Structure formats: C-alpha cells, structure tokens
mmCIF file of C-alpha atoms in Angstrom:
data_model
loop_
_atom_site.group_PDB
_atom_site.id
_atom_site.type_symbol
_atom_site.label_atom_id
_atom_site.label_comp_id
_atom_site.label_asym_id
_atom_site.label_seq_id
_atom_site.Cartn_x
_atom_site.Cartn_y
_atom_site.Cartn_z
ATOM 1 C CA UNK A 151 59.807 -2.192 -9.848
ATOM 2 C CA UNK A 152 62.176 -4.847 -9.748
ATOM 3 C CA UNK A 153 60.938 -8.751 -9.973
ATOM 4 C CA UNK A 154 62.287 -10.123 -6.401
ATOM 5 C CA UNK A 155 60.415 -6.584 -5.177
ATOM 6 C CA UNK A 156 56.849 -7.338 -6.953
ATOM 7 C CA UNK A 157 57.003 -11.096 -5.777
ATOM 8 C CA UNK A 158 57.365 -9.775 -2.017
ATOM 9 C CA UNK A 159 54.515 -7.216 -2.464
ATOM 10 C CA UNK A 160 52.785 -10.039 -3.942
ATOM 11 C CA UNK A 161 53.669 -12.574 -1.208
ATOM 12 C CA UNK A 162 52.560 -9.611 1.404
ATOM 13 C CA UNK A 163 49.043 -9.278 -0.428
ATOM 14 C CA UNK A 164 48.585 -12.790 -0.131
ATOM 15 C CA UNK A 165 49.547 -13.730 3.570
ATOM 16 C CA UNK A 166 46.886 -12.479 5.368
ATOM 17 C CA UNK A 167 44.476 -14.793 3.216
ATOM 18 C CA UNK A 168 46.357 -17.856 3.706
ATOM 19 C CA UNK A 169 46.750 -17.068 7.125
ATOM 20 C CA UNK A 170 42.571 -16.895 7.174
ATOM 21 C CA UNK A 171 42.763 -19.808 5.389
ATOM 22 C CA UNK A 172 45.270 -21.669 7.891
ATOM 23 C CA UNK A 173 43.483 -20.447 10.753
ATOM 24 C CA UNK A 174 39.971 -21.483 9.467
ATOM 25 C CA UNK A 175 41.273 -25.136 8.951
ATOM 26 C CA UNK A 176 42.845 -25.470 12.231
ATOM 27 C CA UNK A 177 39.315 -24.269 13.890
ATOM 28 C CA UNK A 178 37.124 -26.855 11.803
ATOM 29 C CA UNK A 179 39.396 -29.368 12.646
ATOM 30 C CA UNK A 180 38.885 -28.693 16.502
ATOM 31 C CA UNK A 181 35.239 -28.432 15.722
ATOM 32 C CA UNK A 182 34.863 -31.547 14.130
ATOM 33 C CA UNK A 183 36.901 -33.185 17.250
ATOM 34 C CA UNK A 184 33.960 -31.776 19.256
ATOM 35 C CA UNK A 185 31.379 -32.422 17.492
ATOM 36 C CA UNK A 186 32.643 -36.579 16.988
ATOM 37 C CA UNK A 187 33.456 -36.273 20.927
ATOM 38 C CA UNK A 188 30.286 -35.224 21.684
ATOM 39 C CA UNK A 189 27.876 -37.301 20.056
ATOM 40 C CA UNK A 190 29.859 -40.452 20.572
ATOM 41 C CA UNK A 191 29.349 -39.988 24.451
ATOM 42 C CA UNK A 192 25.685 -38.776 23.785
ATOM 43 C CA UNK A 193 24.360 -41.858 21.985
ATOM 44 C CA UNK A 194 26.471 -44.009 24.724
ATOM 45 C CA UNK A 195 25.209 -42.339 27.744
ATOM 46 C CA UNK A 196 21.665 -42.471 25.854
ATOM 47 C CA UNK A 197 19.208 -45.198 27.457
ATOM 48 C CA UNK A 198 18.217 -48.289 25.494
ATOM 49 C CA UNK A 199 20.310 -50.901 23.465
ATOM 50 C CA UNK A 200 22.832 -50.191 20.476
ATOM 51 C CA UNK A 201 22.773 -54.010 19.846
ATOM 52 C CA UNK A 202 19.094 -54.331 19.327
ATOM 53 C CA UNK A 203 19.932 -52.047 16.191
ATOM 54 C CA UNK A 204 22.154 -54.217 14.852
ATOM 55 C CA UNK A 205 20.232 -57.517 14.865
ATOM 56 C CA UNK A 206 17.153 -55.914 13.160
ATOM 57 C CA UNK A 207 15.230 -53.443 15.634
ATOM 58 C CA UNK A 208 13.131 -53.772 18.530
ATOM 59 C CA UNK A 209 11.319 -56.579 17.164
ATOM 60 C CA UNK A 210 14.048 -59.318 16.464
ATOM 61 C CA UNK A 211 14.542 -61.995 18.982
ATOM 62 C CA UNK A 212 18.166 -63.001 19.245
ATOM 63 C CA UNK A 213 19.962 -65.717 20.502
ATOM 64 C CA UNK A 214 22.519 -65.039 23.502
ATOM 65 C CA UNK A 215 24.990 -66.513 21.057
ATOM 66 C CA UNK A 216 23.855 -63.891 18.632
ATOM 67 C CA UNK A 217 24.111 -61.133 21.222
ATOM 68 C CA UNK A 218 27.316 -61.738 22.149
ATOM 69 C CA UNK A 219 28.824 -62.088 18.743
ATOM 70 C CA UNK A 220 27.280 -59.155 17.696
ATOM 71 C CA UNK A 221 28.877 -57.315 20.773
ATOM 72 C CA UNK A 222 32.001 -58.374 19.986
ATOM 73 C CA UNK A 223 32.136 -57.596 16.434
ATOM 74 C CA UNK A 224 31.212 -53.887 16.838
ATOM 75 C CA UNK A 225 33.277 -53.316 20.052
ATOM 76 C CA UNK A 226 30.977 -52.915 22.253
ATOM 77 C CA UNK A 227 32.302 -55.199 25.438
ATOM 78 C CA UNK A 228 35.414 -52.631 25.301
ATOM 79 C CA UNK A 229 35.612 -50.118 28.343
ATOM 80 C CA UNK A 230 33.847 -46.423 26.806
ATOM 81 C CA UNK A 231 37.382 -44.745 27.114
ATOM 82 C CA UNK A 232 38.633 -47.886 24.334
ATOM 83 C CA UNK A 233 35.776 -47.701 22.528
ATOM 84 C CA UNK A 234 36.069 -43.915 22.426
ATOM 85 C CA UNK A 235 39.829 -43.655 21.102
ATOM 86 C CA UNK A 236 39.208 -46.682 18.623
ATOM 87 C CA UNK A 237 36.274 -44.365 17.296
ATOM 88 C CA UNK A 238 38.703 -41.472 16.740
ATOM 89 C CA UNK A 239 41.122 -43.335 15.033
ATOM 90 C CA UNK A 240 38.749 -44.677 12.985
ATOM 91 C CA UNK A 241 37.714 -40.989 11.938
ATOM 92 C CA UNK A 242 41.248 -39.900 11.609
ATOM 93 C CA UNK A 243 41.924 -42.567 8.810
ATOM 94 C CA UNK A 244 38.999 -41.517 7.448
ATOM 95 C CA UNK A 245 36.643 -44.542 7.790
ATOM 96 C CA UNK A 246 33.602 -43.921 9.207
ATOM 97 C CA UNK A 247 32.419 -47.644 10.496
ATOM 98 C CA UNK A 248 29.513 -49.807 9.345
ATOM 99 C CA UNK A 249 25.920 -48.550 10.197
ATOM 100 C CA UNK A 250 24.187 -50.723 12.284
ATOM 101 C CA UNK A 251 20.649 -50.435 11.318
ATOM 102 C CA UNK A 252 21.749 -50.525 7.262
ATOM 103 C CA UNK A 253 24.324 -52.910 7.236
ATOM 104 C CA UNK A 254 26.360 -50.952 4.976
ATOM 105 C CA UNK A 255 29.237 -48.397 4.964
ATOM 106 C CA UNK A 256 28.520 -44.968 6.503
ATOM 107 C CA UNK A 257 30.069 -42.973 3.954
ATOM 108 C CA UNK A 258 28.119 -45.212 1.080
ATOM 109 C CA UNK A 259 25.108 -44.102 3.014
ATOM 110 C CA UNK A 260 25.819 -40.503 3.562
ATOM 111 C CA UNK A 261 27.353 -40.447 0.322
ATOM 112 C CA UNK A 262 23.665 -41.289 -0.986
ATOM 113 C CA UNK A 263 21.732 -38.922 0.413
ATOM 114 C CA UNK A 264 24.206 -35.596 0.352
ATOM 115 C CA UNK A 265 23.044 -34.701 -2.510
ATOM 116 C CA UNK A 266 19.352 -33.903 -2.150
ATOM 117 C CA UNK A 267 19.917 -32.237 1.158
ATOM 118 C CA UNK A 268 22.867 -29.950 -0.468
ATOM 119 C CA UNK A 269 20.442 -29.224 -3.240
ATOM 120 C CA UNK A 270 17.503 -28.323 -1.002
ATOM 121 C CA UNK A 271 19.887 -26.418 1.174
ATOM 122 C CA UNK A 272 21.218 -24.333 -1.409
ATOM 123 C CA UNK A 273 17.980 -23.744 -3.310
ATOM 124 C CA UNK A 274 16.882 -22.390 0.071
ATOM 125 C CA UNK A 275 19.473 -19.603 0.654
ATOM 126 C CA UNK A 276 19.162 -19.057 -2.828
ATOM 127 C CA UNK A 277 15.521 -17.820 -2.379
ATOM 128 C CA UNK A 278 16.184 -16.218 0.797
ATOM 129 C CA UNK A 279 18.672 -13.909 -0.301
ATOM 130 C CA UNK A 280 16.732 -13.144 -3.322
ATOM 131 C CA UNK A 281 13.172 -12.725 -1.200
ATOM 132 C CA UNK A 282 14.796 -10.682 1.454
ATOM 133 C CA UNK A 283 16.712 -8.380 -1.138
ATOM 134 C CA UNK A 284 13.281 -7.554 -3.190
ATOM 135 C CA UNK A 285 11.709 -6.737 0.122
ATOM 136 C CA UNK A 286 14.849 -4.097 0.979
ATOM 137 C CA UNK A 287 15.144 -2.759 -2.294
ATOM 138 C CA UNK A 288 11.228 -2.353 -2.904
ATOM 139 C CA UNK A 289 10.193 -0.972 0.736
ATOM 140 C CA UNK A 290 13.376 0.548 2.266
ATOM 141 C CA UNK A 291 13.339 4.613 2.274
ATOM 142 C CA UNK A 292 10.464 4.552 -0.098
ATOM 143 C CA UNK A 293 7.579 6.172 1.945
ATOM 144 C CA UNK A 294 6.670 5.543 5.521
ATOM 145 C CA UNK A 295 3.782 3.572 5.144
ATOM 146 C CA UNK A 296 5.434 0.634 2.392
ATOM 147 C CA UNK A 297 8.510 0.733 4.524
ATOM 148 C CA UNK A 298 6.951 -0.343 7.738
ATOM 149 C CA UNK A 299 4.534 -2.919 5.773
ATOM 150 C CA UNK A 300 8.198 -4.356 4.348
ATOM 151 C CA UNK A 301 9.528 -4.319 7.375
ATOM 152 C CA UNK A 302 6.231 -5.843 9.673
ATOM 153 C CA UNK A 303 6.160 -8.480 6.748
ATOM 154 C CA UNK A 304 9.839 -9.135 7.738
ATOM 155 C CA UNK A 305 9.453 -9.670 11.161
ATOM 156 C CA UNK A 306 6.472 -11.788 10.440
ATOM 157 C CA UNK A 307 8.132 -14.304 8.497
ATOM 158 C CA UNK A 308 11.868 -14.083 10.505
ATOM 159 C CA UNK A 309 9.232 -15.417 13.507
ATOM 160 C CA UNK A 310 7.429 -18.500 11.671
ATOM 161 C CA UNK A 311 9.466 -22.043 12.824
ATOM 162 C CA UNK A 312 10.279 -23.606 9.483
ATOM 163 C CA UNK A 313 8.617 -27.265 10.121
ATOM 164 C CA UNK A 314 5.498 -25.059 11.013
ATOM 165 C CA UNK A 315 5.514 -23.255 7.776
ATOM 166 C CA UNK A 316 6.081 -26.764 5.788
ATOM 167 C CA UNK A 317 2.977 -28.118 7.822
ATOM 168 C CA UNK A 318 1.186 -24.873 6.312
ATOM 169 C CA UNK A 319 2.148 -25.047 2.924
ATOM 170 C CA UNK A 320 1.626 -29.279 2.576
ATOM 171 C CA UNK A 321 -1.892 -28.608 4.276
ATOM 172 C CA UNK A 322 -2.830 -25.596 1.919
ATOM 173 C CA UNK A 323 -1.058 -25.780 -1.418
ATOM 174 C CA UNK A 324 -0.349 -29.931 -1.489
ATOM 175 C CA UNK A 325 -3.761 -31.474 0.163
ATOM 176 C CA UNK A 326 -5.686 -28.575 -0.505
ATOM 177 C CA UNK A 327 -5.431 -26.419 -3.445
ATOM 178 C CA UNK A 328 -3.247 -29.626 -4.886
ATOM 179 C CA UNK A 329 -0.962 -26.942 -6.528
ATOM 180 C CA UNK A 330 2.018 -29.477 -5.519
ATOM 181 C CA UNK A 331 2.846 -33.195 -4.989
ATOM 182 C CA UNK A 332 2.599 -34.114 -0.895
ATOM 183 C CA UNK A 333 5.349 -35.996 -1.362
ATOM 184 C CA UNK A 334 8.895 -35.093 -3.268
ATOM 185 C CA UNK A 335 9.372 -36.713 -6.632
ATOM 186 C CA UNK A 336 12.714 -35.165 -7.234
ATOM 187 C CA UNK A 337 11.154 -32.780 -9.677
ATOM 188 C CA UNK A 338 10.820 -29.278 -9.941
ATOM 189 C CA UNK A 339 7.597 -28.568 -7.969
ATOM 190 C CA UNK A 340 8.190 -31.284 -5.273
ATOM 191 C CA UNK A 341 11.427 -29.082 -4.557
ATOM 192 C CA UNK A 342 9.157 -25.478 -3.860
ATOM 193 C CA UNK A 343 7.087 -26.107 -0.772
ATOM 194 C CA UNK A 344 9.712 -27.559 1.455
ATOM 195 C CA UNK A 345 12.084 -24.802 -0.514
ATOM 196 C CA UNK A 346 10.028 -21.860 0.534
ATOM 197 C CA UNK A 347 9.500 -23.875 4.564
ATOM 198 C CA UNK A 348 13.238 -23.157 5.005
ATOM 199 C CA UNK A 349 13.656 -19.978 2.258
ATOM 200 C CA UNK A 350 11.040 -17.554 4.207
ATOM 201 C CA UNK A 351 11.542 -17.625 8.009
ATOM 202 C CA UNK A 352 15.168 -17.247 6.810
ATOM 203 C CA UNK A 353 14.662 -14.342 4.265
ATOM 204 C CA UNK A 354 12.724 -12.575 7.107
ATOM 205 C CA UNK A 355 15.416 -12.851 9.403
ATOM 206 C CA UNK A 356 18.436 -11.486 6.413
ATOM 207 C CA UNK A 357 15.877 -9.108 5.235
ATOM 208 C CA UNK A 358 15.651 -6.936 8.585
ATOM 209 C CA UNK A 359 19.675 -7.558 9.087
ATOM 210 C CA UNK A 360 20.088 -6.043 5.613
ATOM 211 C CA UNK A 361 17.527 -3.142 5.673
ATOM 212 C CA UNK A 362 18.838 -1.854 8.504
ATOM 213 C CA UNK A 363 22.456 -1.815 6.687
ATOM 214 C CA UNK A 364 20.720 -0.249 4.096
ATOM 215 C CA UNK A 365 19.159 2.243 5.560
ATOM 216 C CA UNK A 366 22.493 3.514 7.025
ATOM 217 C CA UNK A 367 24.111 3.017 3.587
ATOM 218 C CA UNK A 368 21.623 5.648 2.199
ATOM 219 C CA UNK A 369 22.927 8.296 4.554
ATOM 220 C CA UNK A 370 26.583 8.141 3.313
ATOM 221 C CA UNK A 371 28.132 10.892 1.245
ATOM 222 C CA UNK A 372 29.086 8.321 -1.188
ATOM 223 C CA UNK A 373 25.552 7.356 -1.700
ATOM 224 C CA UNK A 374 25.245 11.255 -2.097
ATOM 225 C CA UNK A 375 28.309 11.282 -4.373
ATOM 226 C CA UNK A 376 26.560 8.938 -6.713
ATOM 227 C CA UNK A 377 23.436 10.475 -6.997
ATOM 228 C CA UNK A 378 24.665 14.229 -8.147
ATOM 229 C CA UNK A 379 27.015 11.867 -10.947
ATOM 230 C CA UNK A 380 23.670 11.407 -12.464
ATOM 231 C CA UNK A 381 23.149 7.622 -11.542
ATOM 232 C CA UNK A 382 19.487 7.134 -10.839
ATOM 233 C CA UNK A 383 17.731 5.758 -7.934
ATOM 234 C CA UNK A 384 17.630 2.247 -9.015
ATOM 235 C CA UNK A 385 21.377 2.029 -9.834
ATOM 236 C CA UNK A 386 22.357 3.711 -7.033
ATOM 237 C CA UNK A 387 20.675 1.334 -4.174
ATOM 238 C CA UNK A 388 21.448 -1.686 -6.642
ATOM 239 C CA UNK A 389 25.141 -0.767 -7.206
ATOM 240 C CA UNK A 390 26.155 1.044 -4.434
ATOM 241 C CA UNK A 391 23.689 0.660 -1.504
ATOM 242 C CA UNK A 392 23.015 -2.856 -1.923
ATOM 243 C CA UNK A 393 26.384 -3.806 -1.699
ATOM 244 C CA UNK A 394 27.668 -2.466 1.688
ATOM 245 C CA UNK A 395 24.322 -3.537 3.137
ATOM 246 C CA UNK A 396 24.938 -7.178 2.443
ATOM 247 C CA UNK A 397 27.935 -7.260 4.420
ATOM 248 C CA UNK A 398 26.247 -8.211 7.557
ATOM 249 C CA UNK A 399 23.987 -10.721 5.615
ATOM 250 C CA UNK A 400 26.954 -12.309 4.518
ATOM 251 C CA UNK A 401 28.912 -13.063 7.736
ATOM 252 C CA UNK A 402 25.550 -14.580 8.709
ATOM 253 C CA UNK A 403 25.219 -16.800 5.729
ATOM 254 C CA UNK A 404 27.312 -20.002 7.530
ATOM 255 C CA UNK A 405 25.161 -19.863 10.503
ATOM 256 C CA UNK A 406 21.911 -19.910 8.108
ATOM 257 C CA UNK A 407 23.951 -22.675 6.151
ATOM 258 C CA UNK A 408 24.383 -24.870 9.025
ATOM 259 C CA UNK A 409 20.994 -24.001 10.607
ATOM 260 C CA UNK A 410 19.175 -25.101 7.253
ATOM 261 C CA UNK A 411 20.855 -28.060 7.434
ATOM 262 C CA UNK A 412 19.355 -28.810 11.061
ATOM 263 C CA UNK A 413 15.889 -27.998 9.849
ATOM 264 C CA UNK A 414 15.995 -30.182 7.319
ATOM 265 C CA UNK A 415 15.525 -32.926 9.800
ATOM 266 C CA UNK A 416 12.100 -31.948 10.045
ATOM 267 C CA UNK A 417 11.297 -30.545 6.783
ATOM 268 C CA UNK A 418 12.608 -33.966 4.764
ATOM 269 C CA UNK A 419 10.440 -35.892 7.638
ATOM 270 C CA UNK A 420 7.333 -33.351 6.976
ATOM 271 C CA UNK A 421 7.412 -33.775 2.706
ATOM 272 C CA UNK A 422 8.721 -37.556 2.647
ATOM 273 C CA UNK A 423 12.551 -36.312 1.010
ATOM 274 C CA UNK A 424 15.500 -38.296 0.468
ATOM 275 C CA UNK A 425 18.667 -36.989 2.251
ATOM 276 C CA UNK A 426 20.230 -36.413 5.196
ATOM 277 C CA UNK A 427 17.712 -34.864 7.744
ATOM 278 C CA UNK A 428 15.518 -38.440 7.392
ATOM 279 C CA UNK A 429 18.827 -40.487 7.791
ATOM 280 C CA UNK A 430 19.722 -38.712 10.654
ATOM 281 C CA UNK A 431 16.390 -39.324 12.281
ATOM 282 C CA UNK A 432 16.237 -42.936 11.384
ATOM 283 C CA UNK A 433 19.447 -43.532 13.000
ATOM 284 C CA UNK A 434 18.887 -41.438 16.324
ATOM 285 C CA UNK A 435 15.499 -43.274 16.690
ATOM 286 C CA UNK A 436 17.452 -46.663 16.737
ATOM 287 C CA UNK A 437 20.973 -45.709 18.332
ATOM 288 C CA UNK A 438 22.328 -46.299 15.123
ATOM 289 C CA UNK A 439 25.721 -45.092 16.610
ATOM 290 C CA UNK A 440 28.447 -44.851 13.775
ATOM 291 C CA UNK A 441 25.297 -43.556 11.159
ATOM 292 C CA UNK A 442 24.300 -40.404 13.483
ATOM 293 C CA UNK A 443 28.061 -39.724 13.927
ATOM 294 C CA UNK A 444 29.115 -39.728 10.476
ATOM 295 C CA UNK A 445 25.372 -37.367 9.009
ATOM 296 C CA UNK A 446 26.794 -35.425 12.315
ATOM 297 C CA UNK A 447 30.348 -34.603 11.367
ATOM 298 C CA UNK A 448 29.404 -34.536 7.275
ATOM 299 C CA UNK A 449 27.030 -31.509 8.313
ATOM 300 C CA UNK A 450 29.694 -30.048 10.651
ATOM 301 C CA UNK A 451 32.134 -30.409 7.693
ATOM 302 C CA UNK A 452 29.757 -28.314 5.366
ATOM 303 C CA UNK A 453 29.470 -25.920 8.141
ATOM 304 C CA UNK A 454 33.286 -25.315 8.233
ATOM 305 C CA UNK A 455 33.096 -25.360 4.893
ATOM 306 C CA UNK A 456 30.438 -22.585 4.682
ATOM 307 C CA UNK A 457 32.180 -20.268 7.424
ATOM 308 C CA UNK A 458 35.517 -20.102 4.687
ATOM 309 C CA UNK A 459 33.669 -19.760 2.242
ATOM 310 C CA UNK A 460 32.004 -16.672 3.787
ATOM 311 C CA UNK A 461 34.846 -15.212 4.900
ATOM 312 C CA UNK A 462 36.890 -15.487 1.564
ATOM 313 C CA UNK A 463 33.240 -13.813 0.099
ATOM 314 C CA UNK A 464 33.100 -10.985 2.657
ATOM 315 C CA UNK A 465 36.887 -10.347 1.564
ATOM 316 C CA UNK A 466 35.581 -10.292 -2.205
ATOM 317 C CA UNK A 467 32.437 -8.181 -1.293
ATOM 318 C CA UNK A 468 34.978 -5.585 0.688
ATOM 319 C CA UNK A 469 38.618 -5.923 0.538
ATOM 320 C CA UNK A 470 39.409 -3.319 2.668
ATOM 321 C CA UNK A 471 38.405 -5.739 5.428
ATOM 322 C CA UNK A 472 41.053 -8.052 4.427
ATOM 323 C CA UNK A 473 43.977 -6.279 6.180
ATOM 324 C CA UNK A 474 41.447 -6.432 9.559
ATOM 325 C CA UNK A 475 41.285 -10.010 9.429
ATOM 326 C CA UNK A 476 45.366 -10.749 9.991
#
C-alpha cells in the first residue's frame, strides 16, 4: 500500500472520533450556556437580598452609604438583561467574579475545594463498579436461589437515598461502634463512610443494569465458543462475559458522575467534608450569586467532561460501535 493511500485510510479511521469529539464540545458548550443562564436568573428571581451577603450576612447593619456603594460595585443597580450579558462576558473571558460572602476570587475558592470532592467522587464510582461487578460475577447464573438473593440485595441498595445511608453509617459505625471518625480528617478512614453513602445505592443501581447484560451475554454462541476452547468458567464470564455486559454500565457512568457530584451536597454537609457540595450550600443559603454560579458550571464542566470521556471508553470497550457513532 502506497503512503498517500495508508494516510487516507488512516485519516478515515480517525474522523468519526474527532467528529465525536467536535460534536461533544459543541454540546457542553451549549450546556454550560444553560446551565450559567439558568442559575443566574434563579438566584435573581430568588426572594431575599444579594447585598446583605456582601456586607457580612443577615446580621450586619449597614449604612445607606454602605448599601449603595456596595450596589454599585457589584452591578447590581443595572437592569437584569445588563447585568445578565455582563455576567456572560465575564464567563466567556473566563473570570468568574468575586464571591460575595468570601471576599475572594471564585475560581481561588472553587479551585480549593475541587479536589476533595473529585477525590470522593471518584473513590465512589470506584467502589461501585467494583461492588456491583462482585455481586454479577458471584450470583449471576449460579443457582436460582444465590441469584435472586444477588439480585434482591441489588434492588435493595439501588433504592436507599445516599444522604440516608450516610445518616446510617455516621449513626452506626462513627457514634456507635466508633469504627470511624464523625468527622473527615482527610485520612484514609474518614474517606469510607461517606465513600460507601454514595458507592452502594449506586452499585445497586449498575449492578442490576449489568446482570441483566450479563445474563444475555451468557446465552451467546461466543460465550459457547469459549467454553468448548477449554477456557473455564471463571475466565470465560471475566474475559468474555464481563466485558459486553459493561457496555450499558458504561454509557451510564456520566450520569452517575454528575449525580455523585449532586449528592455530595448532602453527604459533605452530613460528615463535615471540605469541597464543593458544602461551598455550594453555603453560598445558596446566602445568595452568594457569582460563588453558586461558578461550583454550578465547574460541576457541569466535569459532567461534559465525564460524558467524552465515556464515550471515547465505550469506543475502547467495543470498537465496532465506533462506525455507529458518525
């Protein structure tokens, strides 16, 4: 094969993932329009006042003078429509405004507090995909009575709300059996409990999505095809079965990204952790403005991020599906 020939096969292989790529972008771009356009009117349309935030809470007592300089520095005397463009362009050159309740930069505040919630985040899918694939590849096809115990235990657990769960496991394993610290120390075992509040509702829920892949895995003649080449049981569901059931589990892997994220709100309030979900909550609670937009659009960002991420994976996983996603 000729050179200019293998660089346009090569070019051909490679279009309909940059296309995926292109058309990913231009969709988290539109979503993080939405998401800024949103919230901005939100917090604006929400009762109480936005300046009371910025001269120290409910409890300061301001001048007029104060008031109105205050106003006027942060925009607010503008018509909504102003204040609303101004906002965007603000986003668009990438600055995200001064919070009003900390006094600082939004993305030095964010930029804080990331971390932790990326870390419990992570840990969290981590152990979900690693609960829910013990409970598929220990209970699936292997006897009626273990595989409906998996699969009750699954349903169980897909059905528990996660800030539930982390009032559970502080009341039992932190206050009672005092197996754990009540509150996060940034060690190891402050990190389980509020872990395993997000991991196991979400395990539950990937588990059943998966064992039913499974299952159907188990019935095809390649499954078949492996087993009379001598592979044994264990090697076939790990290698073979295992691997078109977590298709499904995949594609669902941004939503459970993003959705962690949202529970974290709670579950950061409920074990007294750094990060975003306590930020967030902070700043809603005092119509700290630019603060709840910027956590808003940083956790729509890792959202976008998550759904390319998952494609480009499911692509890896199966690459026959690549020439179904042009």
């Amino acid at each position: 094969m000729s050179a200019p020939a293998g660089r346009s096969l090569q070019i051909n292989r490679l279009w309909p993932l940059g296309w995926l790529i292109c058309r990913r972008l231009l969709s988290g771009a539109l979503v993080l329009l939405a998401s800024a356009t949103v919230t901005f009117f939100a917090l604006r349309l929400t009762p109480g006042d936005p300046v009371r935030a910025v001269l120290g809470g409910p409890t300061a007592n301001p001048t007029p003078e104060t008031v109105a300089r205050a106003i006027a520095e942060f925009g607010l005397d503008r018509p909504l429509p102003v204040q609303y463009l101004l906002h965007i362009g603000r986003l668009l050159r990438g600055d995200l405004g001064t919070s009003f309740s900390q006094h600082q930069q939004v993305s030095a505040v964010i930029a804080e507090q990331i971390g932790p919630t990326l870390w419990l985040t992570g840990s969290a899918v981590a152990v979900a995909w690693l609960l829910s694939t013990l409970s598929v590849l220990a209970t699936a096809r292997r006897g009626w009575a273990l595989s409906a115990v998996g699969s009750a235990a699954e349903t169980m657990a897909a059905a528990l709300p996660q800030f539930w769960l982390g009032l559970v496991l502080l009341a039992v394993f932190a206050f009672g059996l005092r197996w754990f610290p009540p509150q996060s120390d940034g060690g190891f075992l402050g990190m389980v409990l509020p872990t395993l509040a997000l991991a196991v509702p979400l395990a539950g829920f990937l588990a059943q999505v998966t064992r039913e892949s499974f299952e159907l895995a188990l019935d095809q003649p390649f499954i078949l095809s492996a087993r009379m080449r001598g592979l044994g049981e264990g090697a076939v569901r790990w290698r073979h079965g295992l691997r078109h059931a977590a298709l499904p589990g995949i594609s669902l892997s941004a939503w459970a990204i993003g959705s962690l994220i949202g529970n974290a709100v709670l579950v950061e309030v409920i074990f007294s952790r750094p990060g975003l979900g306590r930020v967030l909550y902070q700043a809603v609670s005092v119509q700290d403005m630019p603060l709840t937009i910027g956590v808003t659009l940083v956790v729509t960002l890792v959202y976008v991020v998550a759904s390319l991420a998952v494609d480009l994976l499911y692509i890896l996983v199966d690459p026959r599906l690549k020439a179904k996603r042009t």
